[in-house]
Coordinates of C-alpha atoms in Angstrom, one line a residue:
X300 CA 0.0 0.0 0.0
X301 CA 3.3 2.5 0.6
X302 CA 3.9 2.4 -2.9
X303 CA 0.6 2.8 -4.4
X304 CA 0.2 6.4 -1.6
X305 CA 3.7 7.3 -3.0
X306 CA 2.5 6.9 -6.5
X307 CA -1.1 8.8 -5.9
X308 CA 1.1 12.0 -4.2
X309 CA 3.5 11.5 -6.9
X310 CA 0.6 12.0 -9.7
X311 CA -0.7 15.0 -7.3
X312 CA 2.8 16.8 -7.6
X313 CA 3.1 16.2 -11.3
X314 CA -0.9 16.9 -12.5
X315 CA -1.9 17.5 -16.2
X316 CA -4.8 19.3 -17.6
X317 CA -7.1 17.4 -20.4
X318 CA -5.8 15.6 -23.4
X319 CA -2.2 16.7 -21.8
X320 CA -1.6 13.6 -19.4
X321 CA 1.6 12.3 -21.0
X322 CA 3.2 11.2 -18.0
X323 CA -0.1 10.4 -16.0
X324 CA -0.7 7.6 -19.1
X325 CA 2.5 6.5 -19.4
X326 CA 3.1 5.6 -15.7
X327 CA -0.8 3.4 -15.8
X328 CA 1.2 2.0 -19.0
X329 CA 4.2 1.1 -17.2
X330 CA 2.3 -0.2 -14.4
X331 CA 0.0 -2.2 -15.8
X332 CA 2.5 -3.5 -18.2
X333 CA 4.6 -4.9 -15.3
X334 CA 1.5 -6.8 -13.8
X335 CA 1.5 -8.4 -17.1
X336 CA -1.9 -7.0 -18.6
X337 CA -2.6 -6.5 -22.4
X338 CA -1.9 -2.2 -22.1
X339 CA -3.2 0.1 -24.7
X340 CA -2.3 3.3 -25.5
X341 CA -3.6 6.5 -27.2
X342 CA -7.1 5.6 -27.0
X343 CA -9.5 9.1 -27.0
X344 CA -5.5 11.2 -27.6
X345 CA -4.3 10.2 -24.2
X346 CA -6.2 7.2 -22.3
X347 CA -5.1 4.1 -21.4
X348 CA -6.9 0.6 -21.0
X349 CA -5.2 -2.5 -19.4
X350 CA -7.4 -6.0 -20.3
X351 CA -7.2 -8.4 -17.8
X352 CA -8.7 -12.1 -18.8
X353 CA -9.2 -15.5 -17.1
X354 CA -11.2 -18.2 -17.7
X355 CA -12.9 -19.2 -21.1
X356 CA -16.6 -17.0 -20.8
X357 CA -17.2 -14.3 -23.3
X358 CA -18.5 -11.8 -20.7
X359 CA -16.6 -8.3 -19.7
X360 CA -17.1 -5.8 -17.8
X361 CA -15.3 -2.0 -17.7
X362 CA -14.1 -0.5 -14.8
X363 CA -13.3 3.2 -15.4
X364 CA -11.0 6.0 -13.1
X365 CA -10.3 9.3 -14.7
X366 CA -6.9 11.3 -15.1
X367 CA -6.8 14.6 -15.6
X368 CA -6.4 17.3 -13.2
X369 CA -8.1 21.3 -13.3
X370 CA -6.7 24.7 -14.6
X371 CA -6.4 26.1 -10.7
X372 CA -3.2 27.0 -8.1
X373 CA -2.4 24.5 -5.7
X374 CA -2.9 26.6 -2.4
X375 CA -2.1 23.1 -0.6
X376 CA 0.8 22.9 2.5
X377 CA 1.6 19.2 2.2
X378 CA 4.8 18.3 0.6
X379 CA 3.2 17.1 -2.4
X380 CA 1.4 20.1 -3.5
X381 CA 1.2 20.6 -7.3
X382 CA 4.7 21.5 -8.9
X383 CA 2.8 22.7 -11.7
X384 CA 1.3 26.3 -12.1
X385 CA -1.8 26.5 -12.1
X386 CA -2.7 23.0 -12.9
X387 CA -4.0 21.0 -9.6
X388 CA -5.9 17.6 -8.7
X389 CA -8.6 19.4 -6.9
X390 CA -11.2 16.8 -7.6
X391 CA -8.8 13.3 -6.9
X392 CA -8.8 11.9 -9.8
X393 CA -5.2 11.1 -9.1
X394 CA -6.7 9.1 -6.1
X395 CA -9.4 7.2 -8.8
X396 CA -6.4 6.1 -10.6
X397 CA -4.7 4.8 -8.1
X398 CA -7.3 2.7 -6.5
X399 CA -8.0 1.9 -10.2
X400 CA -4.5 0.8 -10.5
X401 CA -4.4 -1.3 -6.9
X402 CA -7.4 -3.2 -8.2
X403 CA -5.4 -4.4 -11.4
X404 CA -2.5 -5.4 -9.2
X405 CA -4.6 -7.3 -6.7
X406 CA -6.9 -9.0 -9.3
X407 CA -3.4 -10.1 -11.5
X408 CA -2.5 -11.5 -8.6
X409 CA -5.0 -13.7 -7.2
X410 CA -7.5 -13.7 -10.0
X411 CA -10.5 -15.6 -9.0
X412 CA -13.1 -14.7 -11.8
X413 CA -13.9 -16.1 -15.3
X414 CA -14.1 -13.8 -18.1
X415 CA -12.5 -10.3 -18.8
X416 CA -11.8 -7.0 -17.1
X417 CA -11.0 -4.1 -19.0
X418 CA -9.5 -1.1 -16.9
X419 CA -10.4 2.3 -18.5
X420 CA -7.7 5.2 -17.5
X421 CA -9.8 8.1 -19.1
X422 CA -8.3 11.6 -20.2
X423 CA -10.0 14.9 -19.8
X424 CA -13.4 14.6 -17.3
X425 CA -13.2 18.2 -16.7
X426 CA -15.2 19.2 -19.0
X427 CA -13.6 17.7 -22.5
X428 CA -15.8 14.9 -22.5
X429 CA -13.3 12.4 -22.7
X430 CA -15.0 9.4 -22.4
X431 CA -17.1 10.5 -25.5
X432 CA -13.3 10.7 -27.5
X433 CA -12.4 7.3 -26.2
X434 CA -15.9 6.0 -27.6
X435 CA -15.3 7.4 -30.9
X436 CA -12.0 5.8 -30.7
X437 CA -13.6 2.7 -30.5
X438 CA -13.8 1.7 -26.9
X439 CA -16.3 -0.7 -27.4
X440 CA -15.6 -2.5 -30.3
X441 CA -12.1 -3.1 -29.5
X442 CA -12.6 -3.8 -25.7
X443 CA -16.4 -5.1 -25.5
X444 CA -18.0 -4.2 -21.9
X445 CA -21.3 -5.7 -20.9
X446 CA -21.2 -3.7 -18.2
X447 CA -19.8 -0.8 -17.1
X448 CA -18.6 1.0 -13.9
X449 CA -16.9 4.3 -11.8
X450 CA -16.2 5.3 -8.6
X451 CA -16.1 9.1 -7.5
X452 CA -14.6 10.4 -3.8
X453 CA -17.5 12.3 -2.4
X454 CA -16.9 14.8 0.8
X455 CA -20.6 14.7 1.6
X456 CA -20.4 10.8 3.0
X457 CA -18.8 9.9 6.2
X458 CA -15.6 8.1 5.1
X459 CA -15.7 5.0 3.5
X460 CA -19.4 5.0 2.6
X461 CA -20.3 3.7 -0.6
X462 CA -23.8 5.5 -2.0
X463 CA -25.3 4.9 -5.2
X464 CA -29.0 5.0 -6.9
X465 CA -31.0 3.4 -10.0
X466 CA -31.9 6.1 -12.4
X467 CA -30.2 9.9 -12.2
X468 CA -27.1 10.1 -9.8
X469 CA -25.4 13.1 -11.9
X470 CA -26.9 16.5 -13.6
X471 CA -26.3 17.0 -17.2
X472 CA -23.9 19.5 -17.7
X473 CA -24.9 22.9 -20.0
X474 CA -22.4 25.7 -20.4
X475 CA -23.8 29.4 -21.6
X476 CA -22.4 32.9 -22.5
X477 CA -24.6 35.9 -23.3
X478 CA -22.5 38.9 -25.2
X479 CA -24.4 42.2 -25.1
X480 CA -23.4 44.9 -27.3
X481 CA -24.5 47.8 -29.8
X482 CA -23.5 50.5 -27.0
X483 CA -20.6 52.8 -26.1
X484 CA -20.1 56.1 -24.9
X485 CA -18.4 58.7 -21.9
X486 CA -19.9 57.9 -18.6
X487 CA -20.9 61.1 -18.1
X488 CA -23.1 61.2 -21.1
X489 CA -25.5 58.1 -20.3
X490 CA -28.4 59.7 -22.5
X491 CA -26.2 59.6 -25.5
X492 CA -25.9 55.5 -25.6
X493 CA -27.1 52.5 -24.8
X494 CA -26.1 50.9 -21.6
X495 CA -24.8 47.5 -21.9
X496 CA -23.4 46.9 -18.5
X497 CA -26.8 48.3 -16.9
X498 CA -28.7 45.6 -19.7
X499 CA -26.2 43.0 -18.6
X500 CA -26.9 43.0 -14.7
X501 CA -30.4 43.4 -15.7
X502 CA -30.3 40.0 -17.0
X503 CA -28.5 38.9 -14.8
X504 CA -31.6 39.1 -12.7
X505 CA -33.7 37.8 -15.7
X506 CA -31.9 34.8 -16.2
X507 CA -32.4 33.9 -12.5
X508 CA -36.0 33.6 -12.5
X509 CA -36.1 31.1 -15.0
X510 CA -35.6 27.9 -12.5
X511 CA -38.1 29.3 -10.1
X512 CA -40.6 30.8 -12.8
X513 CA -40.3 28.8 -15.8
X514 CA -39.7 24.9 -14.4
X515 CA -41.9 22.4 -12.5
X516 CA -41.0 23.0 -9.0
X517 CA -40.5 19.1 -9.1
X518 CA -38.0 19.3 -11.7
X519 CA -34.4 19.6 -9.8
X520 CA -32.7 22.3 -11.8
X521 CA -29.8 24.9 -11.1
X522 CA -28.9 28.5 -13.2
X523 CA -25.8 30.0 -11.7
X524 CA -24.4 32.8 -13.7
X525 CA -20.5 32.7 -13.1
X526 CA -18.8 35.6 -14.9
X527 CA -19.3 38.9 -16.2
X528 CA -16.5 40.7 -18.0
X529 CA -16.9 44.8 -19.4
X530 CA -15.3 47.2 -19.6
X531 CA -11.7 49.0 -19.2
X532 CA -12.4 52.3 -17.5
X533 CA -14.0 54.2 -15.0
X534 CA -15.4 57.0 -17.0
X535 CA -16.5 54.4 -20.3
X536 CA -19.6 52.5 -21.1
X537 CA -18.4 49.5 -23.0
X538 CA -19.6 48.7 -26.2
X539 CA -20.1 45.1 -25.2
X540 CA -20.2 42.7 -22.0
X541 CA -20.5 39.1 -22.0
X542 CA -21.5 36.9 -19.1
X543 CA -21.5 33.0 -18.6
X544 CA -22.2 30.4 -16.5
X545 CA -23.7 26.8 -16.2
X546 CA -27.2 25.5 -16.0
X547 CA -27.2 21.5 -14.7
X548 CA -30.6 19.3 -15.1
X549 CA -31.5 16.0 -15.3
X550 CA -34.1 15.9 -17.7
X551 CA -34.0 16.8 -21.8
X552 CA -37.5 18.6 -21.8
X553 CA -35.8 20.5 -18.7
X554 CA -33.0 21.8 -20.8
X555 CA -35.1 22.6 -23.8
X556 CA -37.4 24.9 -21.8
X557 CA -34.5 26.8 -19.8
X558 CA -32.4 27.3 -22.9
X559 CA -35.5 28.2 -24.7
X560 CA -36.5 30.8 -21.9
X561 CA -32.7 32.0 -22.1
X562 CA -32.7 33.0 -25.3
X563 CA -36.0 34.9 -25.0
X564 CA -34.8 37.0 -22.3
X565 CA -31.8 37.7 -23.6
X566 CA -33.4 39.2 -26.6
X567 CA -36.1 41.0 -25.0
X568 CA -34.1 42.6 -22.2
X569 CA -31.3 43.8 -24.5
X570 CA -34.0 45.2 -27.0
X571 CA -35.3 47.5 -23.8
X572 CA -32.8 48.9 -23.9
X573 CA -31.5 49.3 -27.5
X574 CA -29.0 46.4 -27.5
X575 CA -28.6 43.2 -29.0
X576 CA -27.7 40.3 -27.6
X577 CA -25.7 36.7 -28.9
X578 CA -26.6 33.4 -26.8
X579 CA -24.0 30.9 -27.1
X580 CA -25.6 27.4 -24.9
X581 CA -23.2 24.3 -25.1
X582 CA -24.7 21.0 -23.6
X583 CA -21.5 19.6 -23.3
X584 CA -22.5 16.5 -20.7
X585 CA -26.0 14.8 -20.5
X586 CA -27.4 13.6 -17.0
X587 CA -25.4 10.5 -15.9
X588 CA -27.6 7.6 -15.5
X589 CA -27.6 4.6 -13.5
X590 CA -29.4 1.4 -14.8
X591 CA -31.1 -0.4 -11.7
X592 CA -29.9 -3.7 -12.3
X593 CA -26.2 -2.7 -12.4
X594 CA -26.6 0.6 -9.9
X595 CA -27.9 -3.3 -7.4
X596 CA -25.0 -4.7 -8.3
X597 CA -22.9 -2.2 -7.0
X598 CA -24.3 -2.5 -3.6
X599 CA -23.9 -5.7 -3.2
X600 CA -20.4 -5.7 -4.2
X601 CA -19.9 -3.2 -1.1
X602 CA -21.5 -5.3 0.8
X603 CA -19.1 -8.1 0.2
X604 CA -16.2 -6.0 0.2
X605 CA -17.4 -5.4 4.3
X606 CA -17.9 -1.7 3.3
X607 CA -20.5 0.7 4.5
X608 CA -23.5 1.2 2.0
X609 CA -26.8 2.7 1.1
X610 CA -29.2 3.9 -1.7
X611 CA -28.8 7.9 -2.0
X612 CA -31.3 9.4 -1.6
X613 CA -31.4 12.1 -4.5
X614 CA -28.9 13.0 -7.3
X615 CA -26.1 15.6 -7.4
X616 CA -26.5 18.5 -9.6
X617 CA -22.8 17.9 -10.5
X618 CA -21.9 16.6 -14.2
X619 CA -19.3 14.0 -15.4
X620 CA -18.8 12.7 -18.6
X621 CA -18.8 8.7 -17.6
X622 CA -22.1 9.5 -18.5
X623 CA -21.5 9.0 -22.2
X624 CA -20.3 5.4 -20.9
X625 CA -23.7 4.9 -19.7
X626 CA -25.6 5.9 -22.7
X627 CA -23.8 3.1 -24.3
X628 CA -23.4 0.5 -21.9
X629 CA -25.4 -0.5 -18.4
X630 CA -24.0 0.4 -15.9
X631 CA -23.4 2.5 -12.3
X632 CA -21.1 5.6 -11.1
X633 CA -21.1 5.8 -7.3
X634 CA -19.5 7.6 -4.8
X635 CA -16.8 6.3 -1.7
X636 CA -17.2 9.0 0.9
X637 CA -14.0 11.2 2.0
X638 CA -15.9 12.8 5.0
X639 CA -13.8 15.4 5.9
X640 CA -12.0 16.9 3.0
X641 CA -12.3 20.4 1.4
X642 CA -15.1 20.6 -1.2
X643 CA -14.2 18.8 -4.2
X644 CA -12.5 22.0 -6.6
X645 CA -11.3 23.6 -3.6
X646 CA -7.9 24.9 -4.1
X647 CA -6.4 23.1 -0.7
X648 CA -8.1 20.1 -1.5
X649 CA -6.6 16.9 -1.5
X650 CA -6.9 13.3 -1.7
X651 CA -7.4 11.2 1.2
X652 CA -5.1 8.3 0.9
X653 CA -6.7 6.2 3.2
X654 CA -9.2 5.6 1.0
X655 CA -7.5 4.1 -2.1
X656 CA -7.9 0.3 0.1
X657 CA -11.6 1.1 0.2
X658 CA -11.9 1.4 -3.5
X659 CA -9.3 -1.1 -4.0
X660 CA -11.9 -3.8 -2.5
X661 CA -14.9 -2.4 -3.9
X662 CA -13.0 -3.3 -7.4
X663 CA -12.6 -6.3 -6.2
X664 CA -15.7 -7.4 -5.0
X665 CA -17.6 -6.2 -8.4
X666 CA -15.5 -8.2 -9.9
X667 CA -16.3 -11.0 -7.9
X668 CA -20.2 -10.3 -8.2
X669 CA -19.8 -10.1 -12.1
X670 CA -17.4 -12.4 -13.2
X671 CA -17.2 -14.7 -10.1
X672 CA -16.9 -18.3 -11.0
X673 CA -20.1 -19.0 -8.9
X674 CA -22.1 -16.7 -11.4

C-alpha cells in the first residue's frame, strides 16, 4: 500500500490538464504493463486501457477512473502540493487512478473470476468529454464491456461510505455565455448611448428567475451565472459585456425549456434597452444515469467487500462525462465517501489516501459479483 500512496502523491505533484496527461498515461502504462496486462495506448488522444482475462466465458465488464487534473493554483501545505502552475488535482482523480491501478495489481494476482476486465484510464473529465473521444476511438468494439462502472470520492459521506442510486445520480452538464453589445459612450453622457453593462446586470436578474418561474418545481434544476467581464475604464460605457455560467438538469425537456427561456430574455431585455444580444448554450455532458440492475449490483459488491452502503437518496447537480459510458453501456457511477475533505475543486483540497484500500476492494468485489466463478 506504501507504494501505491507514494504513486497517488506522486501524480498529485506532477498533474496535467485534459488531453495533456503524458506522463499520468504513461506511468498506468508502465504499471499495468509490469503486472502483465494487455496495455493500450492513445485511446480518446491520451487514455489508457489494461485487459485483464481469465477463464474461457465471453462476458466483460469496464471498470473506469479518470486522469486529468483542473486549470487552478495548488494553495495546498503538504509536501506534495502541485509542482505545476496552475494545474492542480482538486477533484482526486489522481486518487481514482490509483485505487483503479491497486485493483489491477490485486486482481493479477490472485485472480478468481472467469471472463474479462478491462481497466479504462480516461483523459480529460473536466469538461472535455473524454469518455465521449475514447468512444469514438472505438472503446467498445475493440474492448467489449457488458457492463460498465466508476467510482467518485464524495466529501458529503462519512468516510468510506459507498452511495449509489437506479436512475439519475449526476446533472447534465450545459455551459452558456450571453455577449451584449450595440452601446458605447463617456460615462458622463449616459443619455447619449445605450447601456450594456446596466442591460447586462439586468439580466443577470432575468436569467435567475427562469428555475423558479419557468420549471416544474419538481423538476431539480440549477442557473448559476459565473462571470461577467466589461469594460476597461471608470469613466467608459463599454460597447459590449458578456456573461457566462452553467445550468445543470437531469431531464431533456428541462433543458429545452431553460435554454429556450434563455434565449427569449436575452433578446427582449437587450431590445429594452436598444442592444442586442448573442446566446452561445453548449450541452457539453448529459445527466449520468444509472441502470437499476447494475446501480444493485454495485451495492452488493460493497456489501461483500465489508464496506458501508446505502441507496442515496437524491442525485447531485454535479456533471461527469462517464455519463456517455452509460448511454452506451449499463451500468453504475457511485460515490466512496471522503468525509472530511475540502469541497471537491477547492484549491487546498486533496486526496485522502486512506481511502484508495476502500476502493481497492470495492473493485474487487464487483469483480467478484460479475465475473465470479459462482455466477
Amino acid at each position: 500500500m506504501a507504494a501505491l500512496v507514494a504513486l497517488r502523491r506522486d501524480l498529485h505533484q506532477h498533474p496535467e490538464l485534459g488531453y495533456q496527461e503524458h506522463r499520468t498515461s504513461g506511468l498506468v502504462a508502465e504499471f499495468l504493463t509490469r503486472l502483465g496486462l494487455e496495455v493500450h495506448q492513445g485511446i480518446g488522444k491520451t487514455g489508457v486501457v489494461g485487459v485483464l482475462k481469465r477463464g474461457t466465458r465471453p462476458r466483460a465488464i469496464g471498470l473506469r477512473a479518470d486522469m486529468d487534473a483542473l486549470p487552478m493554483e495548488d494553495n495546498g501545505t503538504q509536501p506534495w502540493k502541485s509542482q505545476q502552475t496552475n494545474v492542480c488535482h482538486a477533484c482526486g482523480h489522481d486518487g481514482h487512478t490509483v485505487m483503479l491501478l491497486g485493483a489491477a495489481q490485486a486482481l493479477a494476482a490472485d485472480a478468481q473470476f472467469d471472463g474479462t476486465v478491462n481497466f479504462i484510464f480516461q483523459p480529460a473529465e473536466e469538461g472535455l468529454a473524454g469518455a465521449q473521444a475514447m468512444i469514438d476511438d472505438g472503446l467498445f468494439e475493440r474492448f467489449p464491456c457488458d457492463e460498465v462502472y466508476a467510482i467518485h470520492n464524495w466529501p458529503q459521506l462519512p468516510f468510506g461510505v459507498v452511495e449509489t442510486r437506479p436512475g439519475p445520480i449526476m446533472g447534465a452538464g450545459d455551459a452558456f455565455s450571453i455577449t451584449v453589445e450595440g452601446g458605447g459612450g463617456h460615462a458622463a453622457q449616459p443619455q447619449l448611448t445605450p447601456d450594456t453593462l446596466l442591460a447586462t446586470s439586468e439580466l443577470v436578474v432575468a436569467l435567475h428567475t427562469i428555475v423558479s418561474r419557468d420549471i416544474d418545481p419538481c423538476d431539480p434544476a440549477v442557473l448559476t451565472v459565473t462571470r461577467i467581464n466589461g469594460g476597461f475604464s471608470h469613466n467608459m460605457i463599454p460597447s459590449q459585456a458578456t456573461l457566462s455560467g452553467t445550468v445543470r438538469s437531469f431531464d431533456s425537456a428541462v433543458q429545452d425549456r431553460i435554454e429556450q427561456r434563455m434565449r427569449e430574455l436575452a433578446q427582449h431585455v437587450t431590445a429594452a434597452h436598444g442592444l442586442t444580444a448573442r446566446v452561445q448554450y453548449d450541452r457539453y455532458y448529459p445527466a449520468t444515469i444509472n441502470s437499476a440492475e447494475q446501480a444493485a449490483t454495485a451495492l452488493r459488491a460493497a456489501a461483500r467487500a465489508g464496506l458501508a452502503h446505502g441507496e442515496a437518496r437524491k442525485p447531485a447537480l454535479t456533471s461527469e462525462d462517464f455519463s456517455f459510458m452509460l448511454q452506451a453501456k449499463p451500468g453504475a457511477y457511485l460515490w466512496l465517501g471522503s468525509a472530511d475533505s475540502r469541497p471537491l475543486h477547492h484549491s487546498e483540497y486533496d486526496f485522502n489516501d486512506a481511502l484508495i484500500p476502500f476502493g481497492i476492494r470495492w473493485y474487487c468485489a464487483l469483480v467478484q459479483e460479475t465475473l465470479g466463478s459462482e455466477i
